[in-house]
Amino acid sequence: MARAAIQGRLGDRLRWRTAEVEDRRTESGTATTLVLSVPDWPGHLAGQHVDVRLTAEDGYSTQRSYSIASVPDGEHLELTVQRIEDGEVSPYLVDTLLVGGLVEIRGPVGGWFVWQPEQAEPVLLVAGGSGIVPLMSMIRTRSSIGSRVPFRLLYSVRDPADRLYADELRKGSPGLDMTYVYTRVTPDGWPRPAGRVEPDDLARHGWPPDFEPTCYVCGPTGFVEKAAAYLVLLGHSPDRVRTERFG
Amino acid sequence: MTVSAGYPFSGPTYRDGNALAGPLSEIFAVDVTAAVSRCAHCTRTGPLGGLHVYDRGPGRVARCPGCGEVMMRMVRGRGEVWLDMSGTAALAIPVDDR
């Protein structure tokens, strides 16, 4: 199904489709998941994103990219959107767009920052803030197909309230190891003091380079820049470190 | 995919070549972010998804992560897209042989 999504694009350019909001879930104080129903959705791969386009009555139009959080599932997909206070699109998606509302989407797009079920090597996921979103699609896809490929997740957030998908990650999945790195505030009794991700965190919670894992790093540009550089410093081949920067 | 406001990192303002996937889908019928591109300046090869994309301006500029030179420029005008690939020597595009 998912593989066909890419192949199906040969000879068929992407077009904008109208998606309807079927459900909304609050993920944190600033993030909401939109469950979209998209007729003729071709399916997607874990890690891909869509472009969302909003058009005002006067014709002004703007678009943004949002990672897909869900597993390929028929004509449904889920986007988790973090509100940016002075943002142009995210406050509308998080606060204004209600169930039954319509948005235009184009996708799925992106064939590089993806995890495919036929990959057998261990995987390290490194998320900064809402960078967890495409990585969650990988975790969910792995679970949904019963894959035994070992996954490790290092998830950096400012404080416990910023965690996305906390309940689902707490339940976990066999073969998925995860840890949080808190940068400002930790839960009581948390062994690691608050602070940014350091090479030691990646060495401790990642894979040894000679296991040749594929590393997926997603988050704000500065975070991704540092985490990817640390991974290469630790001995991982740059070819095995895939990044998605938010800019 | 959104900017995480207030995240305690600041840095350069580029994104990955992944960000070109949507805009390039207006032109190409295949996903080219998985294509291997060769820089015309330094001959470095790597996935187009790994280029450094500056897209805050009116156009999009993709630079080589190795030498920093411009490999691709894309500007959307009224009814047309300008795609300048003079900084890209070659693209190797994965296709389905079946």
Short mmCIF file of C-alpha atoms in Angstrom, two decimals:
data_model
loop_
_atom_site.label_atom_id
_atom_site.label_comp_id
_atom_site.label_asym_id
_atom_site.label_seq_id
_atom_site.Cartn_x
_atom_site.Cartn_y
_atom_site.Cartn_z
CA MET A 1 0.00 0.00 0.00
CA ALA A 2 2.57 2.51 1.10
CA ARG A 3 5.11 1.59 -1.55
CA ALA A 4 2.47 1.98 -4.17
CA ALA A 5 2.08 5.59 -3.11
CA ILE A 6 5.48 6.48 -4.53
CA GLN A 7 5.19 4.32 -7.59
CA GLY A 8 1.73 5.62 -8.27
CA ARG A 9 3.21 9.06 -8.71
CA LEU A 10 5.07 8.08 -11.85
CA GLY A 11 3.34 9.93 -14.63
CA ASP A 12 0.87 11.49 -12.24
CA ARG A 13 1.65 14.88 -10.78
CA LEU A 14 0.37 15.73 -7.36
CA ARG A 15 -2.72 17.84 -7.11
CA TRP A 16 -4.38 19.72 -4.31
CA ARG A 17 -7.14 17.77 -2.62
CA THR A 18 -9.82 18.92 -0.23
CA ALA A 19 -9.57 17.33 3.19
CA GLU A 20 -12.28 17.41 5.84
CA VAL A 21 -11.51 17.56 9.54
CA GLU A 22 -13.15 14.47 11.07
CA ASP A 23 -11.81 14.78 14.57
CA ARG A 24 -9.47 16.86 16.71
CA ARG A 25 -7.39 15.77 19.68
CA THR A 26 -5.53 18.01 22.07
CA GLU A 27 -1.96 16.76 22.43
CA SER A 28 -0.50 19.48 24.68
CA GLY A 29 -1.17 23.08 25.64
CA THR A 30 -0.02 24.20 22.20
CA ALA A 31 -0.46 21.19 19.92
CA THR A 32 -3.50 19.59 18.36
CA THR A 33 -3.89 16.56 16.15
CA LEU A 34 -6.23 16.99 13.19
CA VAL A 35 -7.75 13.78 11.86
CA LEU A 36 -8.40 14.38 8.18
CA SER A 37 -10.55 12.50 5.77
CA VAL A 38 -9.19 12.72 2.24
CA PRO A 39 -11.07 11.09 -0.64
CA ASP A 40 -8.76 9.11 -2.93
CA TRP A 41 -5.80 9.48 -0.59
CA PRO A 42 -3.05 7.39 -2.22
CA GLY A 43 -1.44 6.34 1.08
CA HIS A 44 1.89 7.47 2.42
CA LEU A 45 5.20 6.32 3.88
CA ALA A 46 6.20 6.89 7.49
CA GLY A 47 8.10 10.19 7.63
CA GLN A 48 6.44 11.92 4.69
CA HIS A 49 4.71 15.27 4.91
CA VAL A 50 1.93 17.19 3.22
CA ASP A 51 1.60 20.79 2.17
CA VAL A 52 -1.46 22.52 3.62
CA ARG A 53 -2.89 25.50 1.72
CA LEU A 54 -5.23 28.11 3.12
CA THR A 55 -6.94 30.63 0.86
CA ALA A 56 -8.69 33.73 2.15
CA GLU A 57 -11.85 35.16 0.63
CA ASP A 58 -9.83 37.90 -1.04
CA GLY A 59 -7.73 35.27 -2.79
CA TYR A 60 -4.65 35.58 -0.59
CA SER A 61 -3.17 32.14 -0.25
CA THR A 62 -0.45 30.66 1.88
CA GLN A 63 0.89 27.19 2.50
CA ARG A 64 2.96 25.28 5.05
CA SER A 65 4.34 21.80 5.38
CA TYR A 66 3.21 19.45 8.14
CA SER A 67 4.50 16.00 8.89
CA ILE A 68 2.07 13.10 8.91
CA ALA A 69 1.77 11.52 12.36
CA SER A 70 -0.36 8.49 11.54
CA VAL A 71 0.14 5.12 9.88
CA PRO A 72 -1.13 4.66 6.33
CA ASP A 73 -4.82 4.02 6.86
CA GLY A 74 -7.14 4.22 3.89
CA GLU A 75 -8.45 7.72 3.35
CA HIS A 76 -7.46 9.07 6.76
CA LEU A 77 -4.40 10.86 7.92
CA GLU A 78 -3.44 12.74 11.04
CA LEU A 79 -1.38 15.90 11.34
CA THR A 80 -0.15 17.16 14.69
CA VAL A 81 0.20 20.92 14.55
CA GLN A 82 2.04 23.02 17.11
CA ARG A 83 0.73 26.55 17.50
CA ILE A 84 3.29 29.26 16.82
CA GLU A 85 2.21 32.44 18.58
CA ASP A 86 2.90 34.80 15.70
CA GLY A 87 2.29 32.15 13.07
CA GLU A 88 0.12 32.67 10.03
CA VAL A 89 -1.23 29.17 9.55
CA SER A 90 -0.78 27.16 12.74
CA PRO A 91 -3.07 29.27 15.01
CA TYR A 92 -5.85 28.82 12.47
CA LEU A 93 -5.33 25.07 12.28
CA VAL A 94 -5.04 24.67 16.06
CA ASP A 95 -7.68 27.14 17.26
CA THR A 96 -10.14 27.93 14.49
CA LEU A 97 -10.52 24.96 12.18
CA LEU A 98 -13.23 22.78 13.70
CA VAL A 99 -14.61 19.35 12.91
CA GLY A 100 -16.32 19.52 9.56
CA GLY A 101 -13.99 22.25 8.33
CA LEU A 102 -12.12 21.94 5.05
CA VAL A 103 -8.49 22.51 4.08
CA GLU A 104 -6.56 21.89 0.91
CA ILE A 105 -3.67 19.46 1.09
CA ARG A 106 -1.08 18.23 -1.39
CA GLY A 107 0.88 15.08 -0.84
CA PRO A 108 2.22 12.87 0.39
CA VAL A 109 5.64 14.29 -0.44
CA GLY A 110 9.21 13.55 0.53
CA GLY A 111 10.98 10.30 -0.29
CA TRP A 112 14.19 10.75 1.68
CA PHE A 113 13.17 11.20 5.30
CA VAL A 114 11.15 7.98 5.39
CA TRP A 115 11.29 4.62 7.11
CA GLN A 116 10.15 1.66 5.06
CA PRO A 117 9.18 -1.71 6.56
CA GLU A 118 11.72 -3.57 4.43
CA GLN A 119 14.57 -1.76 6.22
CA ALA A 120 16.14 -4.31 8.57
CA GLU A 121 18.83 -2.22 10.32
CA PRO A 122 18.37 -0.75 13.81
CA VAL A 123 16.86 2.72 13.92
CA LEU A 124 17.67 5.69 16.11
CA LEU A 125 15.06 8.43 16.27
CA VAL A 126 16.10 11.79 17.67
CA ALA A 127 13.29 14.30 18.17
CA GLY A 128 13.38 17.92 19.29
CA GLY A 129 10.00 19.33 20.30
CA SER A 130 7.35 18.75 17.65
CA GLY A 131 10.02 16.96 15.61
CA ILE A 132 8.51 13.86 17.17
CA VAL A 133 5.63 13.96 14.67
CA PRO A 134 7.13 12.16 11.62
CA LEU A 135 9.08 9.87 13.94
CA MET A 136 5.81 8.90 15.63
CA SER A 137 4.51 7.82 12.24
CA MET A 138 7.56 5.54 11.98
CA ILE A 139 6.97 4.13 15.49
CA ARG A 140 3.29 3.57 14.78
CA THR A 141 3.99 2.00 11.41
CA ARG A 142 6.53 -0.34 12.97
CA SER A 143 3.98 -1.41 15.59
CA SER A 144 1.12 -1.75 13.16
CA ILE A 145 2.97 -4.27 10.98
CA GLY A 146 4.45 -6.15 13.95
CA SER A 147 8.01 -5.34 12.88
CA ARG A 148 10.78 -6.53 15.17
CA VAL A 149 13.34 -4.03 13.93
CA PRO A 150 14.83 -2.47 17.09
CA PHE A 151 14.01 1.22 17.51
CA ARG A 152 15.46 3.70 19.97
CA LEU A 153 13.96 7.13 20.54
CA LEU A 154 15.62 10.10 22.19
CA TYR A 155 13.01 12.81 22.65
CA SER A 156 14.08 16.28 23.76
CA VAL A 157 11.44 18.63 25.18
CA ARG A 158 11.59 21.70 27.38
CA ASP A 159 9.47 20.30 30.18
CA PRO A 160 7.11 17.38 30.82
CA ALA A 161 4.06 19.39 29.72
CA ASP A 162 5.53 19.72 26.22
CA ARG A 163 5.60 15.99 25.56
CA LEU A 164 3.45 14.86 22.67
CA TYR A 165 1.88 11.37 22.59
CA ALA A 166 3.01 10.82 26.19
CA ASP A 167 0.38 8.19 27.02
CA GLU A 168 1.02 6.20 23.88
CA LEU A 169 4.77 6.31 24.37
CA ARG A 170 4.41 5.33 28.02
CA LYS A 171 2.61 2.15 26.93
CA GLY A 172 5.51 1.55 24.58
CA SER A 173 5.97 -1.23 22.12
CA PRO A 174 8.19 -4.36 22.22
CA GLY A 175 11.62 -3.51 20.86
CA LEU A 176 11.17 0.24 21.24
CA ASP A 177 13.42 1.88 23.84
CA MET A 178 12.93 5.51 24.61
CA THR A 179 14.14 8.26 26.84
CA TYR A 180 13.39 11.92 27.33
CA VAL A 181 15.90 14.70 27.54
CA TYR A 182 14.41 17.70 29.32
CA THR A 183 16.05 20.99 28.51
CA ARG A 184 14.42 23.29 31.11
CA VAL A 185 12.37 21.40 33.70
CA THR A 186 12.54 17.72 34.67
CA PRO A 187 10.00 15.57 36.50
CA ASP A 188 10.75 14.98 40.17
CA GLY A 189 13.53 12.49 40.71
CA TRP A 190 14.60 12.51 37.05
CA PRO A 191 18.20 11.30 36.97
CA ARG A 192 19.47 13.63 34.27
CA PRO A 193 19.67 17.36 35.01
CA ALA A 194 17.84 19.69 32.63
CA GLY A 195 19.96 20.64 29.64
CA ARG A 196 20.31 20.36 25.91
CA VAL A 197 21.13 17.11 24.17
CA GLU A 198 24.82 16.26 24.50
CA PRO A 199 26.94 13.69 22.68
CA ASP A 200 26.84 11.58 25.83
CA ASP A 201 23.03 11.33 25.58
CA LEU A 202 23.31 10.08 22.02
CA ALA A 203 26.06 7.62 22.92
CA ARG A 204 24.14 6.35 25.94
CA HIS A 205 20.69 6.05 24.37
CA GLY A 206 21.57 5.54 20.72
CA TRP A 207 23.27 2.66 18.91
CA PRO A 208 26.98 2.01 18.55
CA PRO A 209 28.07 3.18 15.09
CA ASP A 210 29.26 -0.32 14.15
CA PHE A 211 25.65 -1.52 14.35
CA GLU A 212 25.15 0.72 11.32
CA PRO A 213 21.79 2.09 12.38
CA THR A 214 19.87 4.59 10.31
CA CYS A 215 19.43 7.75 12.35
CA TYR A 216 16.48 10.08 11.81
CA VAL A 217 16.81 13.52 13.38
CA CYS A 218 13.89 15.95 13.31
CA GLY A 219 13.31 19.27 15.03
CA PRO A 220 14.20 22.95 14.87
CA THR A 221 17.21 23.70 12.68
CA GLY A 222 19.62 24.41 15.53
CA PHE A 223 18.67 21.23 17.32
CA VAL A 224 19.01 19.10 14.20
CA GLU A 225 22.30 20.75 13.30
CA LYS A 226 23.83 19.86 16.64
CA ALA A 227 22.37 16.39 17.04
CA ALA A 228 23.42 15.38 13.51
CA ALA A 229 26.93 16.76 14.03
CA TYR A 230 27.23 14.88 17.32
CA LEU A 231 26.16 11.62 15.67
CA VAL A 232 28.84 12.03 13.02
CA LEU A 233 31.37 12.89 15.74
CA LEU A 234 30.41 9.68 17.52
CA GLY A 235 31.32 7.75 14.38
CA HIS A 236 28.06 7.43 12.48
CA SER A 237 28.41 7.75 8.72
CA PRO A 238 26.84 10.99 7.46
CA ASP A 239 25.05 8.83 4.87
CA ARG A 240 23.13 7.13 7.67
CA VAL A 241 21.99 10.33 9.36
CA ARG A 242 18.81 11.67 7.79
CA THR A 243 17.51 15.03 8.89
CA GLU A 244 14.35 17.09 8.73
CA ARG A 245 14.80 20.70 9.84
CA PHE A 246 11.89 22.98 10.52
CA GLY A 247 13.88 26.14 9.80
CA MET B 1 5.97 20.04 10.81
CA THR B 2 6.11 23.39 12.51
CA VAL B 3 8.62 25.65 14.09
CA SER B 4 8.78 24.94 17.78
CA ALA B 5 8.67 28.48 19.09
CA GLY B 6 10.99 29.21 21.93
CA TYR B 7 12.98 26.03 21.62
CA PRO B 8 16.32 26.78 23.24
CA PHE B 9 18.36 26.54 20.07
CA SER B 10 19.07 29.18 17.54
CA GLY B 11 20.90 28.62 14.35
CA PRO B 12 20.90 28.99 10.61
CA THR B 13 17.64 29.51 8.86
CA TYR B 14 17.72 26.78 6.28
CA ARG B 15 15.68 23.64 6.01
CA ASP B 16 16.39 20.32 4.34
CA GLY B 17 15.82 19.51 0.70
CA ASN B 18 12.80 17.57 1.95
CA ALA B 19 11.05 20.93 2.01
CA LEU B 20 11.24 21.09 -1.79
CA ALA B 21 9.19 17.92 -2.20
CA GLY B 22 5.88 19.73 -2.47
CA PRO B 23 6.98 22.60 -4.72
CA LEU B 24 8.90 20.24 -7.03
CA SER B 25 5.85 18.01 -7.29
CA GLU B 26 4.31 20.80 -9.36
CA ILE B 27 6.96 20.11 -11.99
CA PHE B 28 8.13 16.54 -11.67
CA ALA B 29 5.94 13.46 -11.81
CA VAL B 30 8.40 11.57 -9.61
CA ASP B 31 9.55 12.41 -6.11
CA VAL B 32 12.98 13.90 -6.62
CA THR B 33 13.90 14.43 -2.98
CA ALA B 34 15.21 10.83 -2.97
CA ALA B 35 17.21 11.47 -6.15
CA VAL B 36 20.97 11.73 -5.89
CA SER B 37 22.20 15.12 -7.04
CA ARG B 38 25.73 16.10 -8.02
CA CYS B 39 26.98 19.58 -7.24
CA ALA B 40 28.31 21.34 -10.33
CA HIS B 41 30.78 23.28 -8.17
CA CYS B 42 32.44 20.64 -5.96
CA THR B 43 31.08 17.39 -7.54
CA ARG B 44 29.76 16.21 -4.18
CA THR B 45 26.90 13.75 -4.51
CA GLY B 46 24.07 13.14 -2.08
CA PRO B 47 20.31 13.02 -1.85
CA LEU B 48 18.44 16.12 -2.94
CA GLY B 49 16.59 15.77 0.38
CA GLY B 50 19.87 16.61 2.11
CA LEU B 51 20.47 19.99 0.43
CA HIS B 52 20.23 23.16 2.50
CA VAL B 53 17.15 25.05 1.46
CA TYR B 54 16.61 28.75 2.12
CA ASP B 55 12.95 29.46 1.49
CA ARG B 56 12.06 32.51 3.54
CA GLY B 57 12.46 34.84 0.59
CA PRO B 58 10.31 35.19 -2.50
CA GLY B 59 12.09 32.23 -4.07
CA ARG B 60 13.69 29.03 -2.87
CA VAL B 61 17.42 28.45 -3.00
CA ALA B 62 19.04 25.06 -2.43
CA ARG B 63 22.72 25.00 -1.55
CA CYS B 64 25.26 22.19 -1.48
CA PRO B 65 25.82 20.98 2.10
CA GLY B 66 29.47 20.45 1.20
CA CYS B 67 30.65 23.67 -0.45
CA GLY B 68 27.67 25.94 0.17
CA GLU B 69 27.30 26.95 -3.48
CA VAL B 70 23.85 27.32 -5.04
CA MET B 71 22.67 24.13 -6.74
CA MET B 72 19.08 25.05 -7.47
CA ARG B 73 16.82 28.08 -7.55
CA MET B 74 13.08 27.98 -7.78
CA VAL B 75 10.78 30.95 -8.18
CA ARG B 76 7.02 30.73 -8.53
CA GLY B 77 5.60 33.44 -10.71
CA ARG B 78 2.17 34.09 -12.09
CA GLY B 79 1.36 31.02 -14.15
CA GLU B 80 4.91 29.72 -14.30
CA VAL B 81 7.72 28.28 -12.24
CA TRP B 82 11.34 29.18 -12.92
CA LEU B 83 13.70 26.38 -12.06
CA ASP B 84 17.42 27.19 -12.38
CA MET B 85 19.47 24.03 -12.01
CA SER B 86 22.74 25.34 -13.40
CA GLY B 87 24.45 24.46 -10.13
CA THR B 88 23.37 20.83 -10.41
CA ALA B 89 25.52 18.69 -12.70
CA ALA B 90 23.30 15.62 -12.63
CA LEU B 91 20.33 13.98 -10.97
CA ALA B 92 20.02 10.21 -10.51
CA ILE B 93 16.32 9.55 -10.10
CA PRO B 94 15.07 6.26 -8.65
CA VAL B 95 12.46 4.67 -10.90
CA ASP B 96 10.47 1.49 -10.75
CA ASP B 97 11.85 -1.09 -13.19
CA ARG B 98 8.85 -3.34 -12.99
#
